[in-house]
PDB file of C-alpha atoms in Angstrom:
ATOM      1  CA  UNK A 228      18.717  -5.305 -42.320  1.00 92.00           C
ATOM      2  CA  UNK A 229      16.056  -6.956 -39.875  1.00 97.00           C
ATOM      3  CA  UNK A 230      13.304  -8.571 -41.989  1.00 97.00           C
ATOM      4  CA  UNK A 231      10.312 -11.156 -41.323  1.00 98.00           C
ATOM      5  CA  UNK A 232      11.868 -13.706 -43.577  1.00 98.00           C
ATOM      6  CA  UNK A 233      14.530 -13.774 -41.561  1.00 98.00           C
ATOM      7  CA  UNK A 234      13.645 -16.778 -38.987  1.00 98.00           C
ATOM      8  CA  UNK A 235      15.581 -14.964 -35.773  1.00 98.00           C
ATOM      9  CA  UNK A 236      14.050 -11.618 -36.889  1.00 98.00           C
ATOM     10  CA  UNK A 237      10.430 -12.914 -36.936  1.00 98.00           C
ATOM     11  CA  UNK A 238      10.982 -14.692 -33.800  1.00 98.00           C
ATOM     12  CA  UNK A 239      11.656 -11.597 -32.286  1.00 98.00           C
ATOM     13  CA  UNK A 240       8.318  -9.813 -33.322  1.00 98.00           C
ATOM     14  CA  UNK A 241       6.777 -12.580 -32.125  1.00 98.00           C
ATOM     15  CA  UNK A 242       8.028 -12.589 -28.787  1.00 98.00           C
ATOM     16  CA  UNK A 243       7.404  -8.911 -28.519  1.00 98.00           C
ATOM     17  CA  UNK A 244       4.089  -9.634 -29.355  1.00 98.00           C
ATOM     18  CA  UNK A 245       3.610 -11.983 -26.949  1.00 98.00           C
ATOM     19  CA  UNK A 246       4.284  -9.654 -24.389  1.00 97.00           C
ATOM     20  CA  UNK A 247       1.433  -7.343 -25.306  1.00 98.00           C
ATOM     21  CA  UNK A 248      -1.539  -6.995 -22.740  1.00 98.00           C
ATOM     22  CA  UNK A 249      -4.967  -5.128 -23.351  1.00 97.00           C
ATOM     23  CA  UNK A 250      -3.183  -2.409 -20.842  1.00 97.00           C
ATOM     24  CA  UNK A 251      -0.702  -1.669 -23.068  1.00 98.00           C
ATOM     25  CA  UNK A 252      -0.099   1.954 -23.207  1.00 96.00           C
ATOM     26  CA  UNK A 253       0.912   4.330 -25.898  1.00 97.00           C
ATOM     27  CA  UNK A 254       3.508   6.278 -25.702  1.00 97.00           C
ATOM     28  CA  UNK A 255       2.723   8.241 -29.074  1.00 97.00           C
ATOM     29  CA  UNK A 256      -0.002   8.507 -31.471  1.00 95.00           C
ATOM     30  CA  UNK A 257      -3.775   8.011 -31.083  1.00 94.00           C
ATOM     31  CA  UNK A 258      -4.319   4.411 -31.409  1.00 95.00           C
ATOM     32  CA  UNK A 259      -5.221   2.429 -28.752  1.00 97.00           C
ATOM     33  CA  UNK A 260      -3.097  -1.201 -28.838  1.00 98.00           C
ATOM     34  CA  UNK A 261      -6.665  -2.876 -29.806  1.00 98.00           C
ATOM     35  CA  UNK A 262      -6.219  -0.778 -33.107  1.00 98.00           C
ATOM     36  CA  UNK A 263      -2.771  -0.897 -33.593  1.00 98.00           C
ATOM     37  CA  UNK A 264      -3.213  -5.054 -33.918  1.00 98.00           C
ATOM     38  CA  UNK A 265      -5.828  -4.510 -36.117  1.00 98.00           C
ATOM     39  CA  UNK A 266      -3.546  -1.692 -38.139  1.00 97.00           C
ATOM     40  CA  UNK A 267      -1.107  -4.173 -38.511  1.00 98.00           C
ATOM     41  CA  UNK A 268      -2.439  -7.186 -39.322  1.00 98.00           C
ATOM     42  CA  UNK A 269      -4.525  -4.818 -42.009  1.00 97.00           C
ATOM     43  CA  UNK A 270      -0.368  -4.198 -43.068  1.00 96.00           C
ATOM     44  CA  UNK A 271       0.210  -7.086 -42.967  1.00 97.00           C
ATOM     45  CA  UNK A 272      -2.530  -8.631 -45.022  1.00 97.00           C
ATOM     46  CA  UNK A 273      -1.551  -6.251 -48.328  1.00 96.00           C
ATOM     47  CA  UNK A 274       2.017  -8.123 -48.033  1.00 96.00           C
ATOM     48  CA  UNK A 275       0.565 -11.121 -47.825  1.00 96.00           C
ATOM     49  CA  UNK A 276      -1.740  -9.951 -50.945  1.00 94.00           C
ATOM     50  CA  UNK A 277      -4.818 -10.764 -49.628  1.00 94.00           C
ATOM     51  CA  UNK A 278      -6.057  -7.519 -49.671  1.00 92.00           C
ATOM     52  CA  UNK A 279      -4.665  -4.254 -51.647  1.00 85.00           C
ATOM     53  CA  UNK A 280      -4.745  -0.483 -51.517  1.00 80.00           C
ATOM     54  CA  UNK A 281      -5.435   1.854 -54.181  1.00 79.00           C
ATOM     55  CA  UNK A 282      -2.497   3.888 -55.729  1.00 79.00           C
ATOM     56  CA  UNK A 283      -1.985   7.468 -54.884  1.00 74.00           C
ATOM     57  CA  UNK A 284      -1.470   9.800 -57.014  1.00 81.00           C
ATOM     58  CA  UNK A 285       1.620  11.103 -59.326  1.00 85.00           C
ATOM     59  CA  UNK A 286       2.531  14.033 -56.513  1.00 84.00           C
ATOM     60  CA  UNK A 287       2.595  11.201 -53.558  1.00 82.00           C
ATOM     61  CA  UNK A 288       4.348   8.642 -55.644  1.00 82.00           C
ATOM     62  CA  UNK A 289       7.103  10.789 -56.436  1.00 85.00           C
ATOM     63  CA  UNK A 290       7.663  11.801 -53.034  1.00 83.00           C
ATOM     64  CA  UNK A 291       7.427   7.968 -52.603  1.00 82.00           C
ATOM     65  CA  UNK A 292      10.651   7.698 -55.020  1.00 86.00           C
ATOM     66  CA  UNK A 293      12.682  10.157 -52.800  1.00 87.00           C
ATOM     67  CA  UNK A 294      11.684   9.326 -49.616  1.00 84.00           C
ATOM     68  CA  UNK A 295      12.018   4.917 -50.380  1.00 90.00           C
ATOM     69  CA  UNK A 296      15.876   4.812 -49.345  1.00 88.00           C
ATOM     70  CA  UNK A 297      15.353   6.413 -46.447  1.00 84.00           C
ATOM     71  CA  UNK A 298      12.109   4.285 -45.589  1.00 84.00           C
ATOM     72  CA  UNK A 299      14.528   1.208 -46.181  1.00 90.00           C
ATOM     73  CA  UNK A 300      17.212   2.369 -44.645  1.00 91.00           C
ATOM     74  CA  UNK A 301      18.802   1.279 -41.142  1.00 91.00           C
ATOM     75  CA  UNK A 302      16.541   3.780 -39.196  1.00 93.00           C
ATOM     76  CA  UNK A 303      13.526   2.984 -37.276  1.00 93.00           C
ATOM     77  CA  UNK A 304      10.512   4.761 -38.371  1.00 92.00           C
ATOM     78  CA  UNK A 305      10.405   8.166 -37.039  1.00 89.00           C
ATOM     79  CA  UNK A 306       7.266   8.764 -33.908  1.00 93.00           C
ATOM     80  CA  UNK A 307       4.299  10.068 -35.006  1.00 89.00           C
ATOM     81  CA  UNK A 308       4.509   9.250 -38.951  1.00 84.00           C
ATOM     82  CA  UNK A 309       1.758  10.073 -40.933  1.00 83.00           C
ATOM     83  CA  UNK A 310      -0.831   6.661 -41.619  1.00 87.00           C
ATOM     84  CA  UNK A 311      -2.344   5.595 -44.800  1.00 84.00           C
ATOM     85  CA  UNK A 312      -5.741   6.257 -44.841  1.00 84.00           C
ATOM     86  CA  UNK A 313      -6.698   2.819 -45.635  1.00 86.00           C
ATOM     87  CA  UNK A 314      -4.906   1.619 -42.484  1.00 92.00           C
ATOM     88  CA  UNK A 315      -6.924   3.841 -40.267  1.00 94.00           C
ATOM     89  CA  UNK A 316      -8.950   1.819 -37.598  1.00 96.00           C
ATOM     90  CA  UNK A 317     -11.778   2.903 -36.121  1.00 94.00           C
ATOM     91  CA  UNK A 318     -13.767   1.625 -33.357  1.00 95.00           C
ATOM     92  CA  UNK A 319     -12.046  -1.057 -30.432  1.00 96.00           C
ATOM     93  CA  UNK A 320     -11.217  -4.151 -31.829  1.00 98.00           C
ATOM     94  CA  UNK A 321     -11.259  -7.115 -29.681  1.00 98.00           C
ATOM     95  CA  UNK A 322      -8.084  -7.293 -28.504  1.00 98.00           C
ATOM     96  CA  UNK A 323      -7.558 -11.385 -27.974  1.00 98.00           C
ATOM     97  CA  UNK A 324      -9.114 -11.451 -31.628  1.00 98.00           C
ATOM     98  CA  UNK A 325      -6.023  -9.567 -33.294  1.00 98.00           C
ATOM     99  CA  UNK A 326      -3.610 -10.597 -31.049  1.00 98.00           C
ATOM    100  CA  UNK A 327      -4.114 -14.315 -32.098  1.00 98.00           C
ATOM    101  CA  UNK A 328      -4.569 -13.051 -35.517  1.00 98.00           C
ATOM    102  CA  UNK A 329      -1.653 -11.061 -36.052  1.00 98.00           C
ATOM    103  CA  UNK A 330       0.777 -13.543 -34.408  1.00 98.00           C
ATOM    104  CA  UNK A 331      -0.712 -16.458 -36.998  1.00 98.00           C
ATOM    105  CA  UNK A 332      -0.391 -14.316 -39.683  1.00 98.00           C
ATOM    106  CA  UNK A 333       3.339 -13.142 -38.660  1.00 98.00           C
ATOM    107  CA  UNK A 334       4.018 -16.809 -38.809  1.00 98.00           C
ATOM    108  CA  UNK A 335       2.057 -17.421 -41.892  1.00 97.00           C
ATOM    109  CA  UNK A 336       4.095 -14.835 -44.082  1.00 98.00           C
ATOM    110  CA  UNK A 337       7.658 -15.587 -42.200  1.00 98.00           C
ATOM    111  CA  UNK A 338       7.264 -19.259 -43.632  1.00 97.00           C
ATOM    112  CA  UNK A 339       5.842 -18.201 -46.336  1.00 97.00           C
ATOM    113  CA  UNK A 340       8.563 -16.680 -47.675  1.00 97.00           C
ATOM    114  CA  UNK A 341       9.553 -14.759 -50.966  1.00 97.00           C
ATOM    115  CA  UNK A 342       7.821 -17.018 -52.808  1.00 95.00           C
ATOM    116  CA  UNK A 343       4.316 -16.053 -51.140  1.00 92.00           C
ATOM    117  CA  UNK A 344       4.699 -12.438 -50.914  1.00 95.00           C
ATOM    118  CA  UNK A 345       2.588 -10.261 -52.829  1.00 95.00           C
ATOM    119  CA  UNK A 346       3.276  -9.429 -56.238  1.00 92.00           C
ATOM    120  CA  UNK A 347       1.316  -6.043 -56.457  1.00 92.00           C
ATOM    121  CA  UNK A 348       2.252  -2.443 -56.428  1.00 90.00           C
ATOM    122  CA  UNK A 349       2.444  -0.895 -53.119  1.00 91.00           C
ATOM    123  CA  UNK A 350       0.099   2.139 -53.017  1.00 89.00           C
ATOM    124  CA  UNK A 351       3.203   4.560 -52.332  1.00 87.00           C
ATOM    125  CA  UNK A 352       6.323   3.013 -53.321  1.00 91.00           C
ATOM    126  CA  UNK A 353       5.321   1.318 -56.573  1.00 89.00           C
ATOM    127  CA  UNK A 354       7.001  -2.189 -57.283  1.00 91.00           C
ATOM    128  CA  UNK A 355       8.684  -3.886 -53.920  1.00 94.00           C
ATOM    129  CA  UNK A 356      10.750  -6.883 -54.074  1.00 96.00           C
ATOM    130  CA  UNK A 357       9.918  -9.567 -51.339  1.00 97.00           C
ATOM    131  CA  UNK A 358      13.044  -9.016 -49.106  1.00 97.00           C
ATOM    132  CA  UNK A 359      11.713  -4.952 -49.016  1.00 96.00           C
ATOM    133  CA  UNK A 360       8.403  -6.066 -47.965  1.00 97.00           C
ATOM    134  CA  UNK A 361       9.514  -8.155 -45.329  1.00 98.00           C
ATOM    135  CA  UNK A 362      11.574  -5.523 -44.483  1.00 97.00           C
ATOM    136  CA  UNK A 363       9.161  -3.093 -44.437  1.00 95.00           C
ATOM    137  CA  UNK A 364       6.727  -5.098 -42.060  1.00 97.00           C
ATOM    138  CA  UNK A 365       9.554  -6.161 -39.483  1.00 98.00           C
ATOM    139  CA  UNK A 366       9.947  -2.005 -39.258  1.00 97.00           C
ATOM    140  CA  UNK A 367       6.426  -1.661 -39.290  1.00 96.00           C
ATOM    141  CA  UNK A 368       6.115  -3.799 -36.337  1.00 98.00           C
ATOM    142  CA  UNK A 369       9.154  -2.987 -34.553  1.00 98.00           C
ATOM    143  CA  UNK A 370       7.889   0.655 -34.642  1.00 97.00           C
ATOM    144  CA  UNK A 371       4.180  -0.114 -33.099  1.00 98.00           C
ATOM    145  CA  UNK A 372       5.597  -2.695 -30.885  1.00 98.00           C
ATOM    146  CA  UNK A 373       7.962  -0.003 -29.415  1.00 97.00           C
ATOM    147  CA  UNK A 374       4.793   3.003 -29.269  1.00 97.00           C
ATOM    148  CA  UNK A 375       3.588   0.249 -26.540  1.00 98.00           C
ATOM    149  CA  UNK A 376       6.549  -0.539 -25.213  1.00 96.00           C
ATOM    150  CA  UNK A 377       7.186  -3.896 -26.285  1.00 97.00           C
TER     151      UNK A 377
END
């Protein structure tokens, strides 16, 4: 399973985001690629554990106990998923701004490793190891990264 720890895998992302231009455009969804760096590096930044999102509720988190092995399963992230509210972005972020930003950070929690990832709950899926986070953000990013074809 592809995950940021993994040196090769984080590579990867980076190169892909590399590639990404202010013309990027989406192939699904309604962020422009301005937001979408911001959206991620907003991601990004809870596994880190520099910032955190409030829990949902008991409804949403037991949805979030059925639906986990699929999340972390081999399959990419299905078009069009639903976002947390709290990684909505509004406005037009500068995009050189969260390019650079997202590719430092990238690099920043890659050689971090386990031992820097967040300890707290996520909002959905309760108690992650490290490895799932990183997992979770490699599929995060592979997803976005392939909305603008990159």
């Amino acid at each position: 399973m592809n995950n940021l720890f993994n040196a090769g895998d984080s590579a990867q992302i980076l190169s892909r985001l590399e590639k990404l231009s202010p013309e990027a455009t989406k192939q699904w969804g309604k962020m422009n690629v301005n937001q979408m760096l911001a959206h991620c590096n907003a991601s990004l930044e809870t596994a880190m554990g520099i910032t955190s999102s409030e829990r949902v509720g008991i409804v949403a988190r037991l949805f979030g106990i059925l639906l986990k092995p699929t999340f972390f399963g081999e399959k990419p992230f299905p078009k069009n998923s639903a976002t947390d509210q709290t990684y909505i972005i509004t406005g037009n972020p500068d995009f050189e701004a969260e390019k650079a930003k997202v590719i430092k950070q990238v690099k920043q929690f890659a050689e971090g490793g386990p031992e820097k990832c967040t300890t707290n709950i996520h909002a959905f899926f309760g108690k992650l190891t490290p490895t799932e986070w990183a997992t979770m953000q490699w599929k995060h990013f592979d997803h976005h990264l392939r909305q603008f074809n990159a």
